[in-house]
């Protein structure tokens, strides 16, 4: 038989009870804390669709992934950044940073099949394009769509 005895004062017992009650309160708070209603991906999806709608495009559901831009701009990024500058954006400040790449299907592009890419850094669109997913397609800057206007493209 094992007997354990402990001699404590009333003050030590009061602190022990306070600590146990505090631990129970923290655990209950964590267990009952409501999850955010829209998930981050859903909110990102809605804000990306709204951004494209403001430019005059209708977008389907998208996918979000994180990408890291190169530390220094190579020839490909320099050419792509020239396209960004036609839309008033510049990716050179984001070299070496991780951004979210949101890709959407554009359902009403005049050329038919098209996708929109949005580069988002700290909840702000910092670059992107509308392009054809087919070989030999087009790549347009993110400019407001107007009837009969051809945007800057790269081949």
C-alpha atoms as a printed R data frame, in Angstrom:
    type eleno elety resid chain resno       x      y       z
1   ATOM     1    CA   UNK     A     1   0.000  0.000   0.000
2   ATOM     2    CA   UNK     A     2   1.254  3.461  -0.977
3   ATOM     3    CA   UNK     A     3   0.352  6.514   1.063
4   ATOM     4    CA   UNK     A     4   1.046 10.023  -0.164
5   ATOM     5    CA   UNK     A     5   0.665 13.030   2.077
6   ATOM     6    CA   UNK     A     6   0.999 16.688   1.287
7   ATOM     7    CA   UNK     A     7   1.091 19.584   3.671
8   ATOM     8    CA   UNK     A     8  -0.138 22.830   2.143
9   ATOM     9    CA   UNK     A     9  -1.422 26.114   3.368
10  ATOM    10    CA   UNK     A    10  -4.804 27.566   2.490
11  ATOM    11    CA   UNK     A    11  -3.071 30.104   0.252
12  ATOM    12    CA   UNK     A    12  -1.290 27.375  -1.757
13  ATOM    13    CA   UNK     A    13  -4.558 25.453  -2.149
14  ATOM    14    CA   UNK     A    14  -6.336 28.585  -3.358
15  ATOM    15    CA   UNK     A    15  -3.657 29.147  -6.023
16  ATOM    16    CA   UNK     A    16  -3.866 25.516  -7.113
17  ATOM    17    CA   UNK     A    17  -7.656 25.802  -7.503
18  ATOM    18    CA   UNK     A    18  -7.276 29.067  -9.483
19  ATOM    19    CA   UNK     A    19  -4.722 27.437 -11.809
20  ATOM    20    CA   UNK     A    20  -6.935 24.402 -12.417
21  ATOM    21    CA   UNK     A    21  -9.972 26.614 -13.125
22  ATOM    22    CA   UNK     A    22  -7.900 28.771 -15.485
23  ATOM    23    CA   UNK     A    23  -6.702 25.681 -17.352
24  ATOM    24    CA   UNK     A    24 -10.289 24.412 -17.689
25  ATOM    25    CA   UNK     A    25 -11.412 27.828 -19.008
26  ATOM    26    CA   UNK     A    26  -8.639 27.869 -21.624
27  ATOM    27    CA   UNK     A    27  -9.454 24.344 -22.777
28  ATOM    28    CA   UNK     A    28 -13.179 25.132 -23.034
29  ATOM    29    CA   UNK     A    29 -12.449 28.311 -24.983
30  ATOM    30    CA   UNK     A    30 -10.279 26.427 -27.467
31  ATOM    31    CA   UNK     A    31 -12.821 23.625 -27.836
32  ATOM    32    CA   UNK     A    32 -15.805 25.942 -28.344
33  ATOM    33    CA   UNK     A    33 -14.096 28.703 -30.384
34  ATOM    34    CA   UNK     A    34 -16.079 29.168 -33.603
35  ATOM    35    CA   UNK     A    35 -14.239 28.510 -36.830
36  ATOM    36    CA   UNK     A    36 -14.171 31.349 -39.305
37  ATOM    37    CA   UNK     A    37 -17.250 31.223 -41.478
38  ATOM    38    CA   UNK     A    38 -15.659 31.622 -44.905
39  ATOM    39    CA   UNK     A    39 -12.376 29.808 -45.240
40  ATOM    40    CA   UNK     A    40  -9.371 31.775 -46.419
41  ATOM    41    CA   UNK     A    41  -9.475 30.030 -49.793
42  ATOM    42    CA   UNK     A    42 -13.170 30.839 -50.231
43  ATOM    43    CA   UNK     A    43 -12.605 34.478 -49.340
44  ATOM    44    CA   UNK     A    44  -9.642 34.598 -51.720
45  ATOM    45    CA   UNK     A    45 -11.795 33.012 -54.436
46  ATOM    46    CA   UNK     A    46 -14.561 35.586 -53.968
47  ATOM    47    CA   UNK     A    47 -12.203 38.586 -53.907
48  ATOM    48    CA   UNK     A    48 -10.391 37.334 -57.026
49  ATOM    49    CA   UNK     A    49 -13.698 36.909 -58.855
50  ATOM    50    CA   UNK     A    50 -14.722 40.408 -57.782
51  ATOM    51    CA   UNK     A    51 -11.404 41.830 -59.032
52  ATOM    52    CA   UNK     A    52 -11.886 40.163 -62.425
53  ATOM    53    CA   UNK     A    53 -15.530 41.280 -62.553
54  ATOM    54    CA   UNK     A    54 -14.379 44.868 -62.031
55  ATOM    55    CA   UNK     A    55 -12.235 44.436 -65.152
56  ATOM    56    CA   UNK     A    56 -15.243 43.137 -67.104
57  ATOM    57    CA   UNK     A    57 -14.557 39.371 -66.983
58  ATOM    58    CA   UNK     A    58 -16.639 36.527 -65.605
59  ATOM    59    CA   UNK     A    59 -14.577 33.967 -63.732
60  ATOM    60    CA   UNK     A    60 -15.360 30.437 -62.674
61  ATOM    61    CA   UNK     A    61 -14.022 28.835 -59.522
62  ATOM    62    CA   UNK     A    62 -10.328 29.115 -58.984
63  ATOM    63    CA   UNK     A    63  -7.485 27.430 -57.228
64  ATOM    64    CA   UNK     A    64  -4.952 29.053 -54.922
65  ATOM    65    CA   UNK     A    65  -1.357 28.030 -54.357
66  ATOM    66    CA   UNK     A    66   1.758 29.693 -53.050
67  ATOM    67    CA   UNK     A    67   4.707 30.383 -55.323
68  ATOM    68    CA   UNK     A    68   8.032 32.053 -54.693
69  ATOM    69    CA   UNK     A    69   9.178 34.608 -57.214
70  ATOM    70    CA   UNK     A    70  12.858 34.403 -58.257
71  ATOM    71    CA   UNK     A    71  15.357 36.386 -56.177
72  ATOM    72    CA   UNK     A    72  16.549 38.243 -59.274
73  ATOM    73    CA   UNK     A    73  14.634 38.897 -62.456
74  ATOM    74    CA   UNK     A    74  15.747 36.685 -65.336
75  ATOM    75    CA   UNK     A    75  14.892 37.295 -69.010
76  ATOM    76    CA   UNK     A    76  11.498 35.568 -68.720
77  ATOM    77    CA   UNK     A    77  10.448 37.552 -65.649
78  ATOM    78    CA   UNK     A    78  11.704 40.788 -67.220
79  ATOM    79    CA   UNK     A    79   9.562 40.173 -70.321
80  ATOM    80    CA   UNK     A    80   6.555 39.240 -68.166
81  ATOM    81    CA   UNK     A    81   7.101 42.300 -65.973
82  ATOM    82    CA   UNK     A    82   6.983 44.532 -69.074
83  ATOM    83    CA   UNK     A    83   3.449 43.168 -69.613
84  ATOM    84    CA   UNK     A    84   2.646 43.920 -65.946
85  ATOM    85    CA   UNK     A    85   3.793 47.498 -66.333
86  ATOM    86    CA   UNK     A    86   1.235 48.071 -69.131
87  ATOM    87    CA   UNK     A    87  -1.414 47.404 -66.474
88  ATOM    88    CA   UNK     A    88   0.256 49.666 -63.896
89  ATOM    89    CA   UNK     A    89   1.772 46.805 -61.898
90  ATOM    90    CA   UNK     A    90   5.409 45.932 -61.246
91  ATOM    91    CA   UNK     A    91   6.592 42.578 -59.923
92  ATOM    92    CA   UNK     A    92  10.235 43.635 -59.486
93  ATOM    93    CA   UNK     A    93   9.559 44.760 -55.910
94  ATOM    94    CA   UNK     A    94   8.348 41.245 -55.062
95  ATOM    95    CA   UNK     A    95  11.401 39.286 -56.268
96  ATOM    96    CA   UNK     A    96  12.343 36.693 -53.664
97  ATOM    97    CA   UNK     A    97   8.960 36.896 -51.945
98  ATOM    98    CA   UNK     A    98   6.291 34.204 -51.653
99  ATOM    99    CA   UNK     A    99   2.968 35.228 -53.202
100 ATOM   100    CA   UNK     A   100  -0.360 33.484 -53.674
101 ATOM   101    CA   UNK     A   101  -1.107 32.539 -57.264
102 ATOM   102    CA   UNK     A   102  -4.855 32.427 -57.888
103 ATOM   103    CA   UNK     A   103  -5.877 30.792 -61.164
104 ATOM   104    CA   UNK     A   104  -9.420 31.186 -62.535
105 ATOM   105    CA   UNK     A   105 -11.186 29.983 -65.642
106 ATOM   106    CA   UNK     A   106 -12.473 32.973 -67.619
107 ATOM   107    CA   UNK     A   107 -15.859 31.990 -68.996
108 ATOM   108    CA   UNK     A   108 -16.528 34.918 -71.323
109 ATOM   109    CA   UNK     A   109 -13.272 35.744 -73.093
110 ATOM   110    CA   UNK     A   110 -13.725 36.671 -76.786
111 ATOM   111    CA   UNK     A   111 -10.962 34.240 -77.787
112 ATOM   112    CA   UNK     A   112 -12.800 31.370 -76.120
113 ATOM   113    CA   UNK     A   113 -10.806 29.298 -73.651
114 ATOM   114    CA   UNK     A   114  -8.851 31.517 -71.242
115 ATOM   115    CA   UNK     A   115  -7.525 31.561 -67.693
116 ATOM   116    CA   UNK     A   116  -6.724 34.451 -65.369
117 ATOM   117    CA   UNK     A   117  -3.723 34.415 -63.055
118 ATOM   118    CA   UNK     A   118  -3.626 36.814 -60.120
119 ATOM   119    CA   UNK     A   119  -0.515 37.262 -57.996
120 ATOM   120    CA   UNK     A   120  -1.582 38.331 -54.498
121 ATOM   121    CA   UNK     A   121   0.785 39.633 -51.825
122 ATOM   122    CA   UNK     A   122  -0.616 40.593 -48.418
123 ATOM   123    CA   UNK     A   123  -4.215 40.564 -49.744
124 ATOM   124    CA   UNK     A   124  -3.357 42.903 -52.639
125 ATOM   125    CA   UNK     A   125  -3.213 41.998 -56.322
126 ATOM   126    CA   UNK     A   126   0.331 42.851 -57.411
127 ATOM   127    CA   UNK     A   127   0.325 41.252 -60.859
128 ATOM   128    CA   UNK     A   128  -1.381 38.851 -63.186
129 ATOM   129    CA   UNK     A   129  -2.541 38.106 -66.680
130 ATOM   130    CA   UNK     A   130  -5.248 36.584 -68.808
131 ATOM   131    CA   UNK     A   131  -3.906 33.910 -71.110
132 ATOM   132    CA   UNK     A   132  -4.774 30.978 -73.289
133 ATOM   133    CA   UNK     A   133  -4.010 27.556 -71.843
134 ATOM   134    CA   UNK     A   134  -3.412 26.182 -75.341
135 ATOM   135    CA   UNK     A   135  -0.074 26.055 -77.135
136 ATOM   136    CA   UNK     A   136   0.638 29.147 -79.230
137 ATOM   137    CA   UNK     A   137  -2.035 31.115 -77.365
138 ATOM   138    CA   UNK     A   138  -2.018 34.639 -75.992
139 ATOM   139    CA   UNK     A   139  -1.083 36.409 -72.768
140 ATOM   140    CA   UNK     A   140  -2.794 39.727 -72.000
141 ATOM   141    CA   UNK     A   141  -2.271 42.291 -69.265
142 ATOM   142    CA   UNK     A   142  -4.933 42.749 -66.579
143 ATOM   143    CA   UNK     A   143  -6.643 45.732 -68.161
144 ATOM   144    CA   UNK     A   144 -10.323 46.660 -68.154
145 ATOM   145    CA   UNK     A   145 -12.089 44.953 -71.017
146 ATOM   146    CA   UNK     A   146 -13.652 47.216 -73.609
147 ATOM   147    CA   UNK     A   147 -15.298 46.301 -76.883
148 ATOM   148    CA   UNK     A   148 -12.850 46.183 -79.742
149 ATOM   149    CA   UNK     A   149  -9.743 46.931 -77.661
150 ATOM   150    CA   UNK     A   150  -6.742 44.649 -78.020
151 ATOM   151    CA   UNK     A   151  -4.608 44.542 -74.884
152 ATOM   152    CA   UNK     A   152  -0.844 44.253 -74.809
153 ATOM   153    CA   UNK     A   153   0.033 40.640 -75.516
154 ATOM   154    CA   UNK     A   154   3.046 38.426 -75.489
155 ATOM   155    CA   UNK     A   155   3.366 35.407 -77.679
